[in-house]
mmCIF file of C-alpha atoms and ligand atoms in Angstrom:
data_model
loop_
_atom_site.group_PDB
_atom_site.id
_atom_site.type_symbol
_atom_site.label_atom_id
_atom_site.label_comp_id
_atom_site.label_asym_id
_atom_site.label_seq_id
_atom_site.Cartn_x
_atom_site.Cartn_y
_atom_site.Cartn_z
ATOM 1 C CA UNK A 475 -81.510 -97.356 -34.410
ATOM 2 C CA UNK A 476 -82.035 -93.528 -34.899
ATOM 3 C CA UNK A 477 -81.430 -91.512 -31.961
ATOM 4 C CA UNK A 478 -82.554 -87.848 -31.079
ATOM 5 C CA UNK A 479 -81.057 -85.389 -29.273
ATOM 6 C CA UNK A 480 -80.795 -81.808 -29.578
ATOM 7 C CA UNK A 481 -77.637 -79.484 -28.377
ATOM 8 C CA UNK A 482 -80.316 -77.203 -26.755
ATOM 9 C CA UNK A 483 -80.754 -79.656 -23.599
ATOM 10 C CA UNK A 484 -77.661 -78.855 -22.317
ATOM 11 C CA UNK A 485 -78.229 -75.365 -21.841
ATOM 12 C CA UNK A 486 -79.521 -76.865 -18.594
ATOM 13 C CA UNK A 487 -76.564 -76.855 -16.757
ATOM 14 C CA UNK A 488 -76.653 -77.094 -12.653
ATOM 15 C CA UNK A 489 -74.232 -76.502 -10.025
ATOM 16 C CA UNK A 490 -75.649 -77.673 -7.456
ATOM 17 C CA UNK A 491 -78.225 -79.686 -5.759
ATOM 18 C CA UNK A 492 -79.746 -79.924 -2.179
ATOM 19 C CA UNK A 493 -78.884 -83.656 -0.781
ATOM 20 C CA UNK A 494 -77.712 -85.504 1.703
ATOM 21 C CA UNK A 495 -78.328 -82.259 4.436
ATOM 22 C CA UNK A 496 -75.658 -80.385 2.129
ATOM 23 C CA UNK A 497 -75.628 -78.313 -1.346
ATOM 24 C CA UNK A 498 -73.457 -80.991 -3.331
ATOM 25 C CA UNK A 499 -72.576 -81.039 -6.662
ATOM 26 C CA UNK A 500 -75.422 -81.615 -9.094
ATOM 27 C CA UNK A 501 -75.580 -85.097 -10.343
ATOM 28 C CA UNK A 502 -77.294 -84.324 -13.157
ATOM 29 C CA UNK A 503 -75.441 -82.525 -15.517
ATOM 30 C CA UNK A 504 -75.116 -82.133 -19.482
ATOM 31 C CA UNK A 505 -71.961 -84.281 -19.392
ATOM 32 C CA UNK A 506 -74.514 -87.620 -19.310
ATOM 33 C CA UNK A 507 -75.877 -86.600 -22.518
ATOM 34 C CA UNK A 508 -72.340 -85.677 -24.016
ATOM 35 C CA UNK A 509 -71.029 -89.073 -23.021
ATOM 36 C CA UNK A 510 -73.991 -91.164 -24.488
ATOM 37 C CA UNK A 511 -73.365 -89.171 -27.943
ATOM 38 C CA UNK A 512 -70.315 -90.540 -27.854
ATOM 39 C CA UNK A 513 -70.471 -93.812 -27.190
ATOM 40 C CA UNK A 514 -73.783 -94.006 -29.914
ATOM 41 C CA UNK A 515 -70.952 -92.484 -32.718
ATOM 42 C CA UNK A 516 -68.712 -94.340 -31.657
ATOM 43 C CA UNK A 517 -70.598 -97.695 -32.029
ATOM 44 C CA UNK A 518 -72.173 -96.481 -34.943
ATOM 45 C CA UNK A 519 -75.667 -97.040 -33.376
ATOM 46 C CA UNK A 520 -76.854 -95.445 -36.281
ATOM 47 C CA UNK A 521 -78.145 -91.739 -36.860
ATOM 48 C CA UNK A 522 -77.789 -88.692 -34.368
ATOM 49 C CA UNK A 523 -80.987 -86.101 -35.370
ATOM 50 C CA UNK A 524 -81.671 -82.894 -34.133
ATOM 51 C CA UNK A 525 -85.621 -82.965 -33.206
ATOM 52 C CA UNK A 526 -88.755 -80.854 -34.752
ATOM 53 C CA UNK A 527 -90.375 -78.628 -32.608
ATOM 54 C CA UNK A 528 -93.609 -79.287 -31.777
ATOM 55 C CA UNK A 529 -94.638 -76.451 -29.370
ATOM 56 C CA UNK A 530 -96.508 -76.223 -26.268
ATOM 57 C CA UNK A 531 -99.601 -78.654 -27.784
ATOM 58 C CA UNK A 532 -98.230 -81.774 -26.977
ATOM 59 C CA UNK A 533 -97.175 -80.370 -23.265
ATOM 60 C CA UNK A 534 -100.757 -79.254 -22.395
ATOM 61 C CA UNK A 535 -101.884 -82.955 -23.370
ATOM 62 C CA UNK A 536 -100.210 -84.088 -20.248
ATOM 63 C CA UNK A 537 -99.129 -81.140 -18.121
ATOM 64 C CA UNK A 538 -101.077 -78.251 -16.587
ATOM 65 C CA UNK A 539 -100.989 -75.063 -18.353
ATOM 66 C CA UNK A 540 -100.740 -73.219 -15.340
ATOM 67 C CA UNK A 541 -97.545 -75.380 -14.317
ATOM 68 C CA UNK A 542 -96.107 -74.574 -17.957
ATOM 69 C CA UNK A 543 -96.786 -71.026 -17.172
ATOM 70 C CA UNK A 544 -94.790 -70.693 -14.052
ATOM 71 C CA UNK A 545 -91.771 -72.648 -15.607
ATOM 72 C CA UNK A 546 -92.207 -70.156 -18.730
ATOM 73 C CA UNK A 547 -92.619 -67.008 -16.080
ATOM 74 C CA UNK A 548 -89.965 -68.435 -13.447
ATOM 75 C CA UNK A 549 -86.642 -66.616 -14.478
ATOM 76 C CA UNK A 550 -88.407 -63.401 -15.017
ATOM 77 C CA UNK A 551 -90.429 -63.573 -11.209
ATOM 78 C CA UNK A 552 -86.653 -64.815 -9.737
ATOM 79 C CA UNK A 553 -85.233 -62.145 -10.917
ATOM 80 C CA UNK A 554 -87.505 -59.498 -10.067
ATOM 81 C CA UNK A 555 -87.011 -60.653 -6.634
ATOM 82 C CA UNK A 556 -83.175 -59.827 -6.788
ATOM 83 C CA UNK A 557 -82.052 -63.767 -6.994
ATOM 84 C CA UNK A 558 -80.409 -65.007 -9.560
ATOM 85 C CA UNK A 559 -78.493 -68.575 -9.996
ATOM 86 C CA UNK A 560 -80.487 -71.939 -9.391
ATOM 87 C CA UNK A 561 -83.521 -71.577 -7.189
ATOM 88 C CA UNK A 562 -84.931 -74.388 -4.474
ATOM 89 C CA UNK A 563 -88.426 -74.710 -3.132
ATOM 90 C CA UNK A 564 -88.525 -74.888 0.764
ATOM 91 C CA UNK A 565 -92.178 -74.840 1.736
ATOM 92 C CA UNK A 566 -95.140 -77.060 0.150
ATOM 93 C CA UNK A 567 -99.093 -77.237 0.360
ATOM 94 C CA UNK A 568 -98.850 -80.144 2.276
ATOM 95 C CA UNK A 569 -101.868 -81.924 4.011
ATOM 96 C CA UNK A 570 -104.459 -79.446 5.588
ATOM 97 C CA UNK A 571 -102.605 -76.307 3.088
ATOM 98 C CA UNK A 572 -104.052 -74.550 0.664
ATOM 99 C CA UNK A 573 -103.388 -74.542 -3.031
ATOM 100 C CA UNK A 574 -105.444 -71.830 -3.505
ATOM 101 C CA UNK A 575 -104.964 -69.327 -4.327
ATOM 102 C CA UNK A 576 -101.968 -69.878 -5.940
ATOM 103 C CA UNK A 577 -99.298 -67.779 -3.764
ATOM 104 C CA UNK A 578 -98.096 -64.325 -5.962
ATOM 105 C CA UNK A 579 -94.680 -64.816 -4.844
ATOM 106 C CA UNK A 580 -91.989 -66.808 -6.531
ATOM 107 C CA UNK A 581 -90.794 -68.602 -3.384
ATOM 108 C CA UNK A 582 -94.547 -70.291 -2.820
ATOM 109 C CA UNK A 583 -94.756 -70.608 -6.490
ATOM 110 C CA UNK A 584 -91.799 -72.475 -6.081
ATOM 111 C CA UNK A 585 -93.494 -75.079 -3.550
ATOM 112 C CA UNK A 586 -96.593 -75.195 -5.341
ATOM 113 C CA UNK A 587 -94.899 -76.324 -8.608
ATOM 114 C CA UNK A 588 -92.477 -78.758 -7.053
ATOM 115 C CA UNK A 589 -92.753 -82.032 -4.730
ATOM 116 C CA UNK A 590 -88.891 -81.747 -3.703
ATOM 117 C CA UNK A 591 -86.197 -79.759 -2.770
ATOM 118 C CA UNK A 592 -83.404 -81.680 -4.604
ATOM 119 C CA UNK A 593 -83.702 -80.131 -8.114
ATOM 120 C CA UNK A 594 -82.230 -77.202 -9.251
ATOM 121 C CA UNK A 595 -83.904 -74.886 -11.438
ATOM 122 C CA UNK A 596 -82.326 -72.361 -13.356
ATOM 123 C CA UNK A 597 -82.597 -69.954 -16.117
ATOM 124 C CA UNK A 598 -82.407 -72.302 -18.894
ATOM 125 C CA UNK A 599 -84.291 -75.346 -17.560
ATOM 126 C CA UNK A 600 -87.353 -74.910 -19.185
ATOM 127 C CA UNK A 601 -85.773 -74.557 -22.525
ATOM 128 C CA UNK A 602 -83.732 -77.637 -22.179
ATOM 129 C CA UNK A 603 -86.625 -79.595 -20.724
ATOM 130 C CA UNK A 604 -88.978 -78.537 -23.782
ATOM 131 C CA UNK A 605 -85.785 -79.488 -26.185
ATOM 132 C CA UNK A 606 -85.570 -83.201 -24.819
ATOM 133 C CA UNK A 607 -89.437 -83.245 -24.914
ATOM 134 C CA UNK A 608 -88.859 -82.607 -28.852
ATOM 135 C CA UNK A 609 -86.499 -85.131 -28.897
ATOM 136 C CA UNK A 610 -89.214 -87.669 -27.340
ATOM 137 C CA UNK A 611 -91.594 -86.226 -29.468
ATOM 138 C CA UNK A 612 -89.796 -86.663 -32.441
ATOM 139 C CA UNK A 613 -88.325 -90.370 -31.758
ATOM 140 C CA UNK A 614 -92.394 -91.331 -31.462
ATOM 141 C CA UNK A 615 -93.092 -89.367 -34.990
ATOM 142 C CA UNK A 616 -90.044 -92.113 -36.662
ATOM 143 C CA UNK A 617 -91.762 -95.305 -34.925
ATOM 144 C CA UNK A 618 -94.999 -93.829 -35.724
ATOM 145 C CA UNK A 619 -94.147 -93.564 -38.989
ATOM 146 C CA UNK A 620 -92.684 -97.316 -39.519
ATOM 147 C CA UNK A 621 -89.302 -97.538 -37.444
ATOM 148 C CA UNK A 622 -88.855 -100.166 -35.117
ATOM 149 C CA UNK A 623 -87.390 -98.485 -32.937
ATOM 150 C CA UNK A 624 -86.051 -94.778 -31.819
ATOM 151 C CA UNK A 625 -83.716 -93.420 -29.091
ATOM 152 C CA UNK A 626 -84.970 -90.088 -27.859
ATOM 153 C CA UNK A 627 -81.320 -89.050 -25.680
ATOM 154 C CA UNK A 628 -83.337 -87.040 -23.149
ATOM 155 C CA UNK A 629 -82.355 -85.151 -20.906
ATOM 156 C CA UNK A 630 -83.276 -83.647 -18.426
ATOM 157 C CA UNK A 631 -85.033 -86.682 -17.667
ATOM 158 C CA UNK A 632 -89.002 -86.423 -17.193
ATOM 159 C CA UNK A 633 -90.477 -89.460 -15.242
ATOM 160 C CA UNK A 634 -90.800 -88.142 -11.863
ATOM 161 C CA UNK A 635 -92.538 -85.046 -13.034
ATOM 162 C CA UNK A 636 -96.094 -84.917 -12.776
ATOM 163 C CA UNK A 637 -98.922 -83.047 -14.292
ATOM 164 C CA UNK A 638 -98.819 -79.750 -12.498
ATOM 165 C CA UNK A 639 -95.048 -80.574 -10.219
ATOM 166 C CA UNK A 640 -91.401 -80.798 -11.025
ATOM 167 C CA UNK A 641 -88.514 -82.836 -9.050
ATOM 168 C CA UNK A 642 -85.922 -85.526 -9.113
ATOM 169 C CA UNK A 643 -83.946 -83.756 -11.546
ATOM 170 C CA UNK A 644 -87.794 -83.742 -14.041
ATOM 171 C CA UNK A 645 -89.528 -80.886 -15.522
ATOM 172 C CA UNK A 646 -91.474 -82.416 -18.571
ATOM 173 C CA UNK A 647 -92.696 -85.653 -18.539
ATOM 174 C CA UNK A 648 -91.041 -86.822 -21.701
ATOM 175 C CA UNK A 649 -92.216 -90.350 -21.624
ATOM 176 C CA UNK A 650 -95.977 -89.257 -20.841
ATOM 177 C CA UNK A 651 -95.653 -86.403 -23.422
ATOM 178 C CA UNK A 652 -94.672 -89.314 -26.269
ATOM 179 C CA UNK A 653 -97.453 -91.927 -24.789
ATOM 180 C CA UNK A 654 -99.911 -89.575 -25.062
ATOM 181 C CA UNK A 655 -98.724 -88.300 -28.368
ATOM 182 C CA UNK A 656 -98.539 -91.632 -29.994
ATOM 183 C CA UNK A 657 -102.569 -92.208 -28.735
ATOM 184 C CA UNK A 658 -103.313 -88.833 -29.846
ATOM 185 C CA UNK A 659 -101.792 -89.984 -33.184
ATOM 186 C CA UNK A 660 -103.812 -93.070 -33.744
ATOM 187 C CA UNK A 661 -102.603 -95.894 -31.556
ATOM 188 C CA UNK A 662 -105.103 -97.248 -29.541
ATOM 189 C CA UNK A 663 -102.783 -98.796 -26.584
ATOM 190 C CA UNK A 664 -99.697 -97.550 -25.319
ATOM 191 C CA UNK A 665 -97.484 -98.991 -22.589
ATOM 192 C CA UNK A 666 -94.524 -97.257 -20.686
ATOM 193 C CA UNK A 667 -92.714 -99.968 -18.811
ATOM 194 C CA UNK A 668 -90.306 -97.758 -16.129
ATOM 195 C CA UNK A 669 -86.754 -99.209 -15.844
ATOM 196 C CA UNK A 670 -85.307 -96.833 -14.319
ATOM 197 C CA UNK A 671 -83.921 -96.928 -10.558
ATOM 198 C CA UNK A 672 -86.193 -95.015 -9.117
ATOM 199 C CA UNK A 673 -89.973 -95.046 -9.423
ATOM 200 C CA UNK A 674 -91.485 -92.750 -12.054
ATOM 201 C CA UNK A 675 -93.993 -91.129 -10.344
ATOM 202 C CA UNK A 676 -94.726 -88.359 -12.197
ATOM 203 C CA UNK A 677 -96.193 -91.006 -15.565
ATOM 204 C CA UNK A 678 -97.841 -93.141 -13.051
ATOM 205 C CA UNK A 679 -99.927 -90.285 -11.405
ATOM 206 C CA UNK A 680 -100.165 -89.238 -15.322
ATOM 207 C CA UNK A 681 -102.172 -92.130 -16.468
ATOM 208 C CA UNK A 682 -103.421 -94.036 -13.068
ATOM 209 C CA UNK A 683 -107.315 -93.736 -13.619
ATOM 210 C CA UNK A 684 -106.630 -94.582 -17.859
ATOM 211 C CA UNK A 685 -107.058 -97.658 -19.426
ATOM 212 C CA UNK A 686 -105.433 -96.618 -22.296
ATOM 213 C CA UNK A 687 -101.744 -96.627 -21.337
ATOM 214 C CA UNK A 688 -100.405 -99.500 -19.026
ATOM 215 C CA UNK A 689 -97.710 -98.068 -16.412
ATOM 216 C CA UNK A 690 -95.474 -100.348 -15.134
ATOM 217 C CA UNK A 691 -92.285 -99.650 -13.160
ATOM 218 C CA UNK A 692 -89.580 -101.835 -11.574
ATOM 219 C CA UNK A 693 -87.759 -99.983 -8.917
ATOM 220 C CA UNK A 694 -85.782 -99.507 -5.425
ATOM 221 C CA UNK A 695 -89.030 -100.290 -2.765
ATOM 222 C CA UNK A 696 -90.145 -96.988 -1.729
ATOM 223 C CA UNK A 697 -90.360 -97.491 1.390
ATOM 224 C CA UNK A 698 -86.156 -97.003 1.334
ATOM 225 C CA UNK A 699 -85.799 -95.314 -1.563
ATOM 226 C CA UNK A 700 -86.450 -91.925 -3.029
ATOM 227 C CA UNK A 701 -89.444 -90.876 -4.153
ATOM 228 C CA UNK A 702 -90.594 -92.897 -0.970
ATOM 229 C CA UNK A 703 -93.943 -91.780 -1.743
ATOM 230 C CA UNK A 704 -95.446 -93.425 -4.288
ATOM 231 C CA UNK A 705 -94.597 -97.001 -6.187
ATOM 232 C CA UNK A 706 -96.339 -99.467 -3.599
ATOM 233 C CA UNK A 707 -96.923 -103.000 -5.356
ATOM 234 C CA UNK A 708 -100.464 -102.352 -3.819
ATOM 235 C CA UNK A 709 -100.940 -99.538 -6.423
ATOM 236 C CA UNK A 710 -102.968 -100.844 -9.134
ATOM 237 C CA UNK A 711 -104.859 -98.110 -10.764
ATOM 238 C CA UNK A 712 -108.305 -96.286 -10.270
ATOM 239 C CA UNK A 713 -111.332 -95.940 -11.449
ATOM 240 C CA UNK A 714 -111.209 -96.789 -15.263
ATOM 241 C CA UNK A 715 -107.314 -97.091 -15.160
ATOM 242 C CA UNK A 716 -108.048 -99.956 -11.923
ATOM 243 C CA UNK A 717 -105.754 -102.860 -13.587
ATOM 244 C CA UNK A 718 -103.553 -100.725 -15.463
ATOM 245 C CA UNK A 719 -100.540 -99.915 -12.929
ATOM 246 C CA UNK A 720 -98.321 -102.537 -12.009
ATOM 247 C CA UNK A 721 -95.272 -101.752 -9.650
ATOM 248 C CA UNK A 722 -92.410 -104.229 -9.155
ATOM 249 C CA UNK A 723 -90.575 -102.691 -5.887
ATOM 250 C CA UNK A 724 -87.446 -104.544 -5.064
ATOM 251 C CA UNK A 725 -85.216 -104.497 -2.056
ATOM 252 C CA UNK A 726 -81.986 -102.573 -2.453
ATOM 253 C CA UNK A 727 -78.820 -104.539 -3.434
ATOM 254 C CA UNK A 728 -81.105 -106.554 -5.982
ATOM 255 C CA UNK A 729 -78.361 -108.478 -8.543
ATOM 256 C CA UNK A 730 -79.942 -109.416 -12.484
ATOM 257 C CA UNK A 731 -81.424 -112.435 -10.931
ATOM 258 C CA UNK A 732 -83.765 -110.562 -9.097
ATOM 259 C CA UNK A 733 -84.053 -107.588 -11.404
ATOM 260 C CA UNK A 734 -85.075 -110.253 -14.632
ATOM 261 C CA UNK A 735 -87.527 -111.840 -12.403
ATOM 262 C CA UNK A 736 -89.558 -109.032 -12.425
ATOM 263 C CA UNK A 737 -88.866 -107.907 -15.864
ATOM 264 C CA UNK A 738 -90.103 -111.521 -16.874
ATOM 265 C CA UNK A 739 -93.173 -110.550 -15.192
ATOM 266 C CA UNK A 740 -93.885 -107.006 -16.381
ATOM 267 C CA UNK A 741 -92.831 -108.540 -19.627
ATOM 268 C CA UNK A 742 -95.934 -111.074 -19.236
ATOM 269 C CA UNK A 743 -98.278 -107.890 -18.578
ATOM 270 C CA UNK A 744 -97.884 -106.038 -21.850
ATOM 271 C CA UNK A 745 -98.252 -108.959 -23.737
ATOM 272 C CA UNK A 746 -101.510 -109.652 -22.098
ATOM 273 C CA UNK A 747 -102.049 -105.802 -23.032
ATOM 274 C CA UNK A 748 -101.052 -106.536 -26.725
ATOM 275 C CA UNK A 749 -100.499 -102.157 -27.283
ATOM 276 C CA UNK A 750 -99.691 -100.719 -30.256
ATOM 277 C CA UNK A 751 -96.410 -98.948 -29.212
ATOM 278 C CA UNK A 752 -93.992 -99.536 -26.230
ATOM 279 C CA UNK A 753 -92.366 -96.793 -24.382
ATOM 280 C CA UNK A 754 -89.182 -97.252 -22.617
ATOM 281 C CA UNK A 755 -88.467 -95.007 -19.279
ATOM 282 C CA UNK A 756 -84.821 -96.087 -19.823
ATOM 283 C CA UNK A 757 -83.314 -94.664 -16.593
ATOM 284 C CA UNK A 758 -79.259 -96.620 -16.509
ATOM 285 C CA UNK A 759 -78.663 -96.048 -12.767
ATOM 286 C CA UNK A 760 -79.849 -99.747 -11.337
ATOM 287 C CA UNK A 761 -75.723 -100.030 -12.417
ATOM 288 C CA UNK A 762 -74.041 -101.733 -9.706
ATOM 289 C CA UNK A 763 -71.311 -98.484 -9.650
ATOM 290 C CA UNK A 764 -74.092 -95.687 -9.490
ATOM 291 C CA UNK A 765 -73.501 -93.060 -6.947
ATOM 292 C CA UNK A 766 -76.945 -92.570 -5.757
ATOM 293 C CA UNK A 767 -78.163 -95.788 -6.391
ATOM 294 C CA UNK A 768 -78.475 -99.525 -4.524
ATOM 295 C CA UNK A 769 -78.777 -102.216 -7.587
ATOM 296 C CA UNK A 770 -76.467 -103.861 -8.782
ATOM 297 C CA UNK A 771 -76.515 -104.348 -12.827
ATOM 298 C CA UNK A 772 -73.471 -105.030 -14.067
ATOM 299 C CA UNK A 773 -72.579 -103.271 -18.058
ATOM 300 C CA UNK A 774 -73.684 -106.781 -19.378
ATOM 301 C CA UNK A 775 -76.837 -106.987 -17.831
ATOM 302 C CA UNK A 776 -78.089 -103.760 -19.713
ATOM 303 C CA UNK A 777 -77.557 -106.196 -23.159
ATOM 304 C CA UNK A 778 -79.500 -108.542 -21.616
ATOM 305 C CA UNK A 779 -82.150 -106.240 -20.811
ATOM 306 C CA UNK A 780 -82.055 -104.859 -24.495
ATOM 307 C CA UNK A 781 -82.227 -108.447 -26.301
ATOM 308 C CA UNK A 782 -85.106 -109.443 -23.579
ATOM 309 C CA UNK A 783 -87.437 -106.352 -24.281
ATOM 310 C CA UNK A 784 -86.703 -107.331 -28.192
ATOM 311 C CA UNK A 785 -88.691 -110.323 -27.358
ATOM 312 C CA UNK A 786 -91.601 -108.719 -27.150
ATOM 313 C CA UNK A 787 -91.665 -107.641 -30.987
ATOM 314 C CA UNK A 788 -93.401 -104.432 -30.475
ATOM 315 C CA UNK A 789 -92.250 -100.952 -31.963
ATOM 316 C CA UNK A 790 -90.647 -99.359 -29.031
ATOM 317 C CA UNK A 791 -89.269 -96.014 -27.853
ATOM 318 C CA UNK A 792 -86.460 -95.625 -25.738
ATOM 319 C CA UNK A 793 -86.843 -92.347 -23.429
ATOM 320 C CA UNK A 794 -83.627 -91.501 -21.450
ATOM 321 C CA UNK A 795 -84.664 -90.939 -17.634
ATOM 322 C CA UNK A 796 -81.972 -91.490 -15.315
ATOM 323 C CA UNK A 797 -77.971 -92.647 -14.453
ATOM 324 C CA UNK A 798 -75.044 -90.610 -12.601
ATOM 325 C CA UNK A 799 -71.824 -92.812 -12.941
ATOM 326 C CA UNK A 800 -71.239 -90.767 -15.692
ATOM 327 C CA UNK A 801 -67.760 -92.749 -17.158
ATOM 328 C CA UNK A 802 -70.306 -95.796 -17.939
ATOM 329 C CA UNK A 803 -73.450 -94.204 -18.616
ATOM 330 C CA UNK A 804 -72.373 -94.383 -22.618
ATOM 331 C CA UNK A 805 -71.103 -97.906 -22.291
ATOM 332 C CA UNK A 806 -74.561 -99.198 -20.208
ATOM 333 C CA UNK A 807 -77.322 -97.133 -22.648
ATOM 334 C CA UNK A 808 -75.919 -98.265 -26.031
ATOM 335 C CA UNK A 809 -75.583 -101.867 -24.687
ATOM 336 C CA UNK A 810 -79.124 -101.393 -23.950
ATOM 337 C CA UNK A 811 -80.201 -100.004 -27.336
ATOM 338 C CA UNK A 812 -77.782 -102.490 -29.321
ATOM 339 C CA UNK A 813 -79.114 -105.391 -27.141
ATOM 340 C CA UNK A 814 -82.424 -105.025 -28.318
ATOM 341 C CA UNK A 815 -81.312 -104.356 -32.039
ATOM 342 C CA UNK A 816 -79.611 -107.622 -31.723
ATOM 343 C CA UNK A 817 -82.416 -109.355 -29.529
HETATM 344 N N1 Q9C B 1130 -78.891 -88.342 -1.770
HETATM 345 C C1 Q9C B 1130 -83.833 -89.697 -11.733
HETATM 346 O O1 Q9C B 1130 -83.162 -90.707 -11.709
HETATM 347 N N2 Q9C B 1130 -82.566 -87.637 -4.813
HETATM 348 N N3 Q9C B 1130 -84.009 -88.931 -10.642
HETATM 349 C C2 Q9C B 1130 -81.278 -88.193 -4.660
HETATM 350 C C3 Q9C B 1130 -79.406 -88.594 -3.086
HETATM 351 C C4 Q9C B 1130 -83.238 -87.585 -6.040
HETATM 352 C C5 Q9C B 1130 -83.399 -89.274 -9.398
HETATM 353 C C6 Q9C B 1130 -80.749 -87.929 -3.299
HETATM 354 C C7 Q9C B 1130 -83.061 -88.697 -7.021
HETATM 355 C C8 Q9C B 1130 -83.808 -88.390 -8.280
HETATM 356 C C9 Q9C B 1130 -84.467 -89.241 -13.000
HETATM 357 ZN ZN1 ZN B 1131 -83.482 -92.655 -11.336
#
């Protein structure tokens, strides 16, 4: 399997992040990419590329240009206001605010671009986070064009930001950006089946009123785990996308047992879906030694995850989302990759 990556993600390089009623050290950092190139040249995996670029079009298909805008004009407005360093949000147009008219200073821009407080943004985000979008972009342009399969190594990761919002460590939504790119270039289905830890927000609210790409995500239940506000097993889908969302919340401490159970079951959802392309939100921190995470996977289980999703003979995409216990992270995303090359 081919993977993507490009050195230009790491410019993206935090100190710090707001958590736990502290500023602690950032979680995600450009050693997680560093450490799965390593492991996928190590294995021989196959093929590191460096990806095309395929400028803002692709972005505006899923995100708002006025949210590209203020990522684009961000460094430039910090600065002016005398900051420099990684900048947090601290107010937000919650219920009964307005979001118009869009606030002239960086500090509300901040809060009107954002849905937490917990990810740093700095003066190279935006460059990274279009760089891993290229790499997304350009792993759907190989299985597009006849692979089986690609590995976009992204980074940041992109599937708890939303249209017009960043947060939990997302800017772009990578996986969305792909989806949407692989419709855009003929495929009349798409689904994005979320494995990472945490819900992905950002793609659901994406594609919840579309028919056209099936969400599904199998998480920590929201109700005790971040982003605590959205990825309710009662969320379905609206309007023409009602159908088309399926959530699989689980209770914290959930072993494989529980975790296949309801990959058996999203599993038995795209099938009945029968799309062209699958998209993989391949987050690696439902590992049982995760710092900010309650599953427990064991480095074995993320082969067993690979071989399963092979069963569903479908050209797929494997989007990097999340992961923080960085010594494994290599070790748990190949075996994921090389379990479905073997599956
Ligand atoms: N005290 C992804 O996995 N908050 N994002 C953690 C820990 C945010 C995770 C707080 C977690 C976001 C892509
Ligand atoms: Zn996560």
């Amino acid at each position: 399997m081919k993977t993507v990556f490009s050195p230009g993600q790491l410019a993206h390089d935090p100190k710090h992040e707001i958590s736990d009623g502290e500023l602690r050290p950032a979680v995600e950092i450009p050693a997680r990419a560093e450490m799965v190139r390593a492991r996928i040249l190590e294995t021989e995996l196959g093929e590191v590329l460096t990806p095309e670029d395929f400028g803002r079009g692709p972005l505006a298909r899923v995100h708002d240009g006025d949210y590209l805008d203020f990522l684009d004009s961000f460094w430039t407005r910090w600065t002016n206001a005398g900051r420099g360093g990684e900048a947090f949000p601290f107010v937000w147009p919650v219920r009964g605010l307005s979001l118009e008219p869009k606030p002239d200073h960086i500090d509300g821009l901040l809060g009107r671009y954002s849905f937490d407080a917990g990810t740093p943004l700095g003066q190279y985000s935006f460059a990274a986070a279009r760089a891993s979008a290229n790499s997304a972009l350009t792993a759907a342009r190989l299985v597009a064009g006849g692979e089986r399969s690609a590995f976009a190594l992204c980074r940041p990761p992109g599937h708890h930001a939303a249209a017009g919002y960043y947060g939990g460590y997302c800017f772009l939504n990578n996986a969305a950006i792909a989806g949407q790119w692989l419709r855009d270039a003929g495929a009349e289905r798409v689904a994005i089946l979320d494995v990472d830890y945490h819900h992905g927000n950002g793609t659901q609210s994406i594609f919840y009123e579309r028919s056209d790409v099936l969400f599904l995500s199998i998480h920590a239940d929201p109700r005790e785990e971040y982003p605590y506000f959205l990825g309710h097993a009662g969320e379905t889908g609206a309007a023409a996308g009602e159908g088309y969302n399926a959530n699989y919340p689980l209770a914290l401490g959930a072993d494989w047992e529980t975790w296949s159970n309801a990959l058996a079951a999203a599993m038995a959802r795209i099938r009945d879906f029968a799309p062209d392309t699958l998209v993989i939100s391949l987050g690696l921190d439902a590992y049982e030694k995760d710092p900010i995470s309650r599953f427990r996977l064991a480095s074995e289980d993320f082969t067993r995850m690979g071989a399963a999703l092979a069963g569903l003979g479908l050209p797929t995409i494997f989007v990097m989302e999340g992961g923080y216990a960085v010594e494994a992270l290599g070790v748990n995303c190949v075996n994921t990759l090389a379990g479905f090359e073997g599956g």
